[in-house]
Coordinates of C-alpha atoms in Angstrom, one line a residue:
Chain A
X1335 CA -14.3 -9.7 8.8
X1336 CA -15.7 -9.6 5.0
X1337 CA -15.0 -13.2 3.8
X1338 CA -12.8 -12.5 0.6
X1339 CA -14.3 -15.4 -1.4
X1340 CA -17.1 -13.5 -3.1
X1341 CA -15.4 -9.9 -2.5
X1342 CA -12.5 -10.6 -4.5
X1343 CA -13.9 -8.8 -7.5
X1344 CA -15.3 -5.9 -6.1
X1345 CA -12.2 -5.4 -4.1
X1346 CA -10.4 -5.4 -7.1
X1347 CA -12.4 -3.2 -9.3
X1348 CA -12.1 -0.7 -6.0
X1349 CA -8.8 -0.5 -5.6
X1350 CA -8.5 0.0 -9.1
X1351 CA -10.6 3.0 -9.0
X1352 CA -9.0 4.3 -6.5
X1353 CA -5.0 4.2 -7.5
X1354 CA -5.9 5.9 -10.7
X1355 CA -5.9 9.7 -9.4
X1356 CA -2.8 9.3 -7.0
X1357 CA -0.9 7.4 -9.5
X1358 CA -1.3 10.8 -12.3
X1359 CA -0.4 13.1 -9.2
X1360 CA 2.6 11.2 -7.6
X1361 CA 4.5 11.3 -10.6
X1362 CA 3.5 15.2 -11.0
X1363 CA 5.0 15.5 -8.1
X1364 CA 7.9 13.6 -8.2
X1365 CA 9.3 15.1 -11.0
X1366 CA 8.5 18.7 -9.9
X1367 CA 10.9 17.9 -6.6
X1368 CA 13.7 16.3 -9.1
X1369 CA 13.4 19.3 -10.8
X1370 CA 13.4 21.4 -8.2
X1371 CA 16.1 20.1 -6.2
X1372 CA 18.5 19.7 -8.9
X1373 CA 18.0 23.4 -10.1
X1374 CA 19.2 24.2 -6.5
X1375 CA 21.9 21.9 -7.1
X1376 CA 23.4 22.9 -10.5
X1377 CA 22.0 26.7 -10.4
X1378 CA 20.0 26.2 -13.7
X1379 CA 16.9 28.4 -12.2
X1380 CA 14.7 28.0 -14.0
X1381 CA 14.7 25.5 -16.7
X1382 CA 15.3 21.8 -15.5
X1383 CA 12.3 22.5 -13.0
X1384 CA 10.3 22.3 -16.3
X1385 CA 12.2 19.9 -18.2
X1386 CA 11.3 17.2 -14.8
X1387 CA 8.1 18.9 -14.7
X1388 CA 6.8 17.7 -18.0
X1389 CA 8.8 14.2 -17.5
X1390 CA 6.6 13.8 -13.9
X1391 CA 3.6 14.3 -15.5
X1392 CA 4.7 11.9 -18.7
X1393 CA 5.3 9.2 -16.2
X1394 CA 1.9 10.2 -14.8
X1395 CA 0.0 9.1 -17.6
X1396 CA 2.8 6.1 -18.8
X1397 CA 1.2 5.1 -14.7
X1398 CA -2.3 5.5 -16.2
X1399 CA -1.5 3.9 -19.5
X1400 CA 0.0 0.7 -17.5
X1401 CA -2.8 0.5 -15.1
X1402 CA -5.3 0.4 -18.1
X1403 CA -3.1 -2.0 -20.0
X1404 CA -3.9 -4.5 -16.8
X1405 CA -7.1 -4.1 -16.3
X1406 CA -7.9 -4.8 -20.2
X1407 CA -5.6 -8.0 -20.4
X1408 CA -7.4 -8.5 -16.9
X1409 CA -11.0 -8.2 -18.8
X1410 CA -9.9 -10.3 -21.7
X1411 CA -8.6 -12.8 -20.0
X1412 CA -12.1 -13.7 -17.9
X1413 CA -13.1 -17.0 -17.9
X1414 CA -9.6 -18.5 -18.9
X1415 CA -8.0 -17.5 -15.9
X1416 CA -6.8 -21.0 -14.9
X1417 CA -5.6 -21.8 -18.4
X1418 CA -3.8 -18.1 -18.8
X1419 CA -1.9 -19.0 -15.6
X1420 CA -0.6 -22.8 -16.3
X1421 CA 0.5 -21.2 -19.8
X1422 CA 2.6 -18.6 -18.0
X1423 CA 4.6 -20.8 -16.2
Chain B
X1096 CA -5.6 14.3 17.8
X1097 CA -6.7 14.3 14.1
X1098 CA -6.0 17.1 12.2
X1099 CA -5.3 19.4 15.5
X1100 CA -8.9 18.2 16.8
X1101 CA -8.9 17.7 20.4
X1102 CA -9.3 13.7 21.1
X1103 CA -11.6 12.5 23.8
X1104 CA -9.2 9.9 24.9
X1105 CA -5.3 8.8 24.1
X1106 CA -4.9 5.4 26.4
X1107 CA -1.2 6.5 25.2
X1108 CA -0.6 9.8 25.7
X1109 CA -2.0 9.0 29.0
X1110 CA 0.6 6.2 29.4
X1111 CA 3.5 8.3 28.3
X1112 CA 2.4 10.8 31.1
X1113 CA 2.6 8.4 33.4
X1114 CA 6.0 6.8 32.5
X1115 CA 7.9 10.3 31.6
X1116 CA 8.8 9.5 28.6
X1117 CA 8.5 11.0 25.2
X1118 CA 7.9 7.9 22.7
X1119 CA 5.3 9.7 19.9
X1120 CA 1.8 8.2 20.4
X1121 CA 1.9 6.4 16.9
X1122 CA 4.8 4.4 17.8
X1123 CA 3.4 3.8 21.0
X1124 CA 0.0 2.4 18.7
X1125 CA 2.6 0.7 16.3
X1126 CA 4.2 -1.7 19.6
X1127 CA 0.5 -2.0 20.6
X1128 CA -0.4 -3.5 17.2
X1129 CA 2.4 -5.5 16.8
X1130 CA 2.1 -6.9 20.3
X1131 CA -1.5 -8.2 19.6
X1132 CA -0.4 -9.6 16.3
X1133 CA 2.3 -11.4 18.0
X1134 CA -0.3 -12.8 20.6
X1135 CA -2.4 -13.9 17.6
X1136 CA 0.1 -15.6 15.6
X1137 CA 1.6 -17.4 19.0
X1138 CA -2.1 -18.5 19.4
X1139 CA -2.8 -19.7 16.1
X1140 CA 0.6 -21.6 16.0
X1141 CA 0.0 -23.5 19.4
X1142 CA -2.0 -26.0 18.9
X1143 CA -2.6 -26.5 14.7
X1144 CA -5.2 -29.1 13.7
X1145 CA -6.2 -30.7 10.7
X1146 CA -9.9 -29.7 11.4
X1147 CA -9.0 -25.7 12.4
X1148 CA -11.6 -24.1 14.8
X1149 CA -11.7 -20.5 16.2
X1150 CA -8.9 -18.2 15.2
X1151 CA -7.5 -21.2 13.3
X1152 CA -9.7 -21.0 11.2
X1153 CA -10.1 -17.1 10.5
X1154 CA -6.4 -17.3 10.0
X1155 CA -6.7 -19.7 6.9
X1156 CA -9.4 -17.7 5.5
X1157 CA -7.8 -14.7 5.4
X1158 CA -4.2 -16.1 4.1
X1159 CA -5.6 -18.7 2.5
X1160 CA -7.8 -16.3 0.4
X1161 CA -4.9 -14.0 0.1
X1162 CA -2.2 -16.6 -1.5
X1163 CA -4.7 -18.1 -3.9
X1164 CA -5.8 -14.0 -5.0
X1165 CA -2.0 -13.9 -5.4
X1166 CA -1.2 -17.0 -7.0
X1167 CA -3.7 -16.5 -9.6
X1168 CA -2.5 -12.9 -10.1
X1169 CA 1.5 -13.3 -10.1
X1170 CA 1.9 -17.5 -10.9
X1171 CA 3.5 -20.2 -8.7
X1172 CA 6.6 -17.7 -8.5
X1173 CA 3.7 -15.8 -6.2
X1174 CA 4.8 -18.0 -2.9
X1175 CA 7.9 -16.8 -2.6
X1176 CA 7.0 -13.2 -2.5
X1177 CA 4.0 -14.3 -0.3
X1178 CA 5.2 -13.7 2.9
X1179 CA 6.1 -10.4 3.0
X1180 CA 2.6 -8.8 1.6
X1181 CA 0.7 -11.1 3.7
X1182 CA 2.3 -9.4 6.4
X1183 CA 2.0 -5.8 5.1
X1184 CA -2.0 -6.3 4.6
X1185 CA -3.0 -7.6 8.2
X1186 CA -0.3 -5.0 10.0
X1187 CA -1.9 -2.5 8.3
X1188 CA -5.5 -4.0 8.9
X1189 CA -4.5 -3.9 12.7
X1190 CA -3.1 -0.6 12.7
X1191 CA -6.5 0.5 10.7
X1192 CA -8.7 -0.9 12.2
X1193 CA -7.3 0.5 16.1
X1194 CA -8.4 3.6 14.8
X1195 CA -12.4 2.5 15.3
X1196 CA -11.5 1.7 18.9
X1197 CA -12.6 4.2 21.4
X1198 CA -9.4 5.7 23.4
X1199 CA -6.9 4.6 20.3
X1200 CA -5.8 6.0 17.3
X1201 CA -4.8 4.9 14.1
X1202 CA -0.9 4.8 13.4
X1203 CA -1.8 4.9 9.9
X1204 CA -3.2 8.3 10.3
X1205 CA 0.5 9.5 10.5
X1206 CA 2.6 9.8 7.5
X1207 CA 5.7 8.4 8.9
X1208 CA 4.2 5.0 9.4
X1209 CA 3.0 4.7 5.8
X1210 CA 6.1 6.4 4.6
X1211 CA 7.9 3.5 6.5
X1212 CA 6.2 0.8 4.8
X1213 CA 6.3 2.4 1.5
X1214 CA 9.9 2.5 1.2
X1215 CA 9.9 -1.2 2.8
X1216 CA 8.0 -1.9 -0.6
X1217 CA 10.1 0.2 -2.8
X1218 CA 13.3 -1.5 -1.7
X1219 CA 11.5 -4.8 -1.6
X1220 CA 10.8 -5.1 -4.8
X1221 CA 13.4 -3.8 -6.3
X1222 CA 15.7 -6.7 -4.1
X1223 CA 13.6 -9.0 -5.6
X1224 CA 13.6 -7.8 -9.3
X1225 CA 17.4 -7.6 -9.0
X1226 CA 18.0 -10.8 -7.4
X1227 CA 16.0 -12.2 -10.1
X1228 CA 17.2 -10.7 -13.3
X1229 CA 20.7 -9.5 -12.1
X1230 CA 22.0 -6.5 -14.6
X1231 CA 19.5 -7.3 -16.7
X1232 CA 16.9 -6.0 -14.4
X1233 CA 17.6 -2.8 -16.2
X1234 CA 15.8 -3.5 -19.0
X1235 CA 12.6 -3.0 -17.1
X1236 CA 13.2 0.2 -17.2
X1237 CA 14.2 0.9 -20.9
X1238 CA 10.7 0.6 -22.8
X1239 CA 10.1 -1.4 -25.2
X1240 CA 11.7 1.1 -28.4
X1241 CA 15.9 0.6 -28.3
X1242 CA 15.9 4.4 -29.3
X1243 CA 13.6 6.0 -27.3
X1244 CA 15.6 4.4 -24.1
X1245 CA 17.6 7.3 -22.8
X1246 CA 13.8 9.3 -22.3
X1247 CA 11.9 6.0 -21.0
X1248 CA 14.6 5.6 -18.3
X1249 CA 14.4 8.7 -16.9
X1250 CA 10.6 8.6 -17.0
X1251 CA 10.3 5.1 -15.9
X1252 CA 12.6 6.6 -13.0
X1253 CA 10.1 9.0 -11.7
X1254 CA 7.2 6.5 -12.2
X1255 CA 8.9 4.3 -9.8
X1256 CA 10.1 6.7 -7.3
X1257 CA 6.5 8.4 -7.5
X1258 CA 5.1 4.7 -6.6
X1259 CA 6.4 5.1 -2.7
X1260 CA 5.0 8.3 -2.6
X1261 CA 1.2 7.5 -3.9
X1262 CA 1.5 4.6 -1.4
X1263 CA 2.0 6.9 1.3
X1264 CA -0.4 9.5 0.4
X1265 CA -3.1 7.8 0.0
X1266 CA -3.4 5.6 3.1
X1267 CA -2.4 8.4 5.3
X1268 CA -4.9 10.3 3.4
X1269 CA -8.0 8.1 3.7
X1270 CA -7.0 6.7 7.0
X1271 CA -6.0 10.9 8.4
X1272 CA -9.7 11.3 7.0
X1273 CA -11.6 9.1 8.8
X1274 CA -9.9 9.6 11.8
X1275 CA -10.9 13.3 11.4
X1276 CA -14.3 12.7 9.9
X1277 CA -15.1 10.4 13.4
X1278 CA -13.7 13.3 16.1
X1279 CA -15.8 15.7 14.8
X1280 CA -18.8 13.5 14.4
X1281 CA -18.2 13.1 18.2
X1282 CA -18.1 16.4 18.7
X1283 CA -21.5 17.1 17.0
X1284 CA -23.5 14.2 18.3
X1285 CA -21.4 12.0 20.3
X1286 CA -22.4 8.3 19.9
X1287 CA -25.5 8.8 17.9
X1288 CA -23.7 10.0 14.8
X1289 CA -20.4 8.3 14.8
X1290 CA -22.3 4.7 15.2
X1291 CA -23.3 4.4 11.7
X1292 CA -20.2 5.7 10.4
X1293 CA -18.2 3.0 12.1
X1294 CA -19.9 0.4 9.7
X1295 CA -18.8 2.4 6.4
X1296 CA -15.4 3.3 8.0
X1297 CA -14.5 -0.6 9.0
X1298 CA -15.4 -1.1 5.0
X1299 CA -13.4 1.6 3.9
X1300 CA -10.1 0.6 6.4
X1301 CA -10.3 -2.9 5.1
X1302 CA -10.6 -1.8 1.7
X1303 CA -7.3 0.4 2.1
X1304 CA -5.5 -2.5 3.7
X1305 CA -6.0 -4.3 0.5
X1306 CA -5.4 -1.4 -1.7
X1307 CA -1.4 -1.6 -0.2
X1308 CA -1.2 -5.1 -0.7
X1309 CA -2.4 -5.1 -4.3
X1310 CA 0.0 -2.3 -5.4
X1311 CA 2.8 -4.1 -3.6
X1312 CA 1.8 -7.6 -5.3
X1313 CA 1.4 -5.5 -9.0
X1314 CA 4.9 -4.5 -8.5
X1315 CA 6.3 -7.3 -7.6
X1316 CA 4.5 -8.5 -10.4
X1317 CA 6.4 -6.0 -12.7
X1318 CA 9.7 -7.5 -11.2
X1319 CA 9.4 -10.7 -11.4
X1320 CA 8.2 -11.1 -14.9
X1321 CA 10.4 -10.6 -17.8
X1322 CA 11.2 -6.9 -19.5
X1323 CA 8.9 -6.3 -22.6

């Protein structure tokens, strides 16, 4: 068992790394089956499979966009972690 | 049986040809993992000291180490959340790390398992961001312009249905991988080859133990603190 004293860090940064690419291509996803599934649904062929399309892969990169967000506050915030925290509550 | 590879040896398969009975091997791995993590914790609980030795002590390591990553991460309100993605990251260590065990598999390696805990999450957090916030919780999903609300919703919609679904995928991908990656090792060199692999692969099952219960605690994160 790794002790997750000194790991914590690199555990981190790894995880980070690698949530990025399934994050972008969940959402794709997602809104491809909305899309999809709704067209059967309502019988608009072809047009609200694009529509949810291009909404999946906008929540895509608003995933990507948040995940970066954290890990800059995350960066900033280094050093002070203990005085960011008693703030907060 | 990773990826449609023939396994040297399913203790379970085995077992369910001996019974007659036609329980899927991962469920059979599930109740195996389960049962040894209900040994453990029965252990542990016995006999408590102040001084902790043995599995006493690896136990406060590990969740020791896991509410203070937590509490520093989410805040106080972290403890009552604690619980359940504690649980989450050493059920799925278990059920990882069987897959390294010769005649076992991993149940992670199927996608209904992961799918499972996934939408455990999903509703979790949700519970928990409603119970919190009540009607309000709604505003998490607004964005933080008043007029560009009726688009945010509908993409913060499919950002947080597509969250199950990237849970899902990627342990069943990493973990399917490794499984698959091992067999035909085994097949090419058995013992020789698949030795040194076992040392990168118990890394890499750890690491995607703690990948789930990060995402679940960002989450949770997202719902318990306030809308922007």
């Amino acid at each position: 068992m790794l002790s997750f004293k000194g790991n914590k860090e690199v555990f981190d940064l790894l995880g980070n790394a690698a949530t990025m690419g399934t994050h972008l291509v969940a959402a794709t996803f997602v809104g491809f089956g909305a899309g999809w599934y709704l067209d059967k649904w309502l019988g608009t062929k072809p047009w609200l499979l694009f529509i949810f399309l291009f909404l999946g892969i906008a929540a895509g990169f608003k995933n990507v966009y948040d995940e970066m967000q954290r890990i800059l506050k995350k960066d900033q915030g280094k050093g002070s972690h203990y005085s960011e925290n008693k703030s907060e509550d | 049986m990773a990826g449609g590879l023939p396994h040297p040896l399913l203790i379970m398969s085995e077992l369910n040809h001996a019974l007659g009975t036609h329980i899927p091997n991962h469920v059979w791995y599930t109740w195996f993992g389960m049962s040894v993590l209900f040994v453990l914790g029965f252990i542990v609980s016995r006999k408590l000291s102040l001084v902790p030795g043995g599995v006493q002590n690896l136990a406060e390591i590990i969740i020791g180490g896991l509410e203070d990553f937590v509490v520093t991460n989410i805040g106080e309100r972290g403890r009552e959340v604690f619980p359940f993605m504690c649980t989450l990251f050493v059920y799925i260590l278990i059920l990882n790390l069987m897959g390294l065990v010769p005649g076992f598999d991993a149940p992670t390696a199927n996608v209904n398992t992961n799918a499972a805990m996934a939408v455990c999450t999903f509703l979790y957090y949700n519970y928990v961001g409603i119970k919190l916030h009540g009607a309000g919780y709604i505003k998490h999903f607004m964005g933080p312009i008043p007029a560009l609300a009726p688009l945010m919703f509908i993409i913060e919609v499919v950002s947080h249905i597509s969250r199950p679904l990237s849970l899902t995928l990627r342990l069943f991908g990493n973990i399917r991988g490794e499984e698959i990656v091992l067999v035909l090792l085994f097949l090419l060199a058995p013992v020789v080859s698949t030795l040194p692999m076992y040392f990168l692969f118990m890394l890499a099952k750890v690491i995607q133990a703690f990948i789930f219960f990060m995402l679940t605690m960002i989450y949770l994160k997202g719902s318990l603190e306030e809308a922007h």
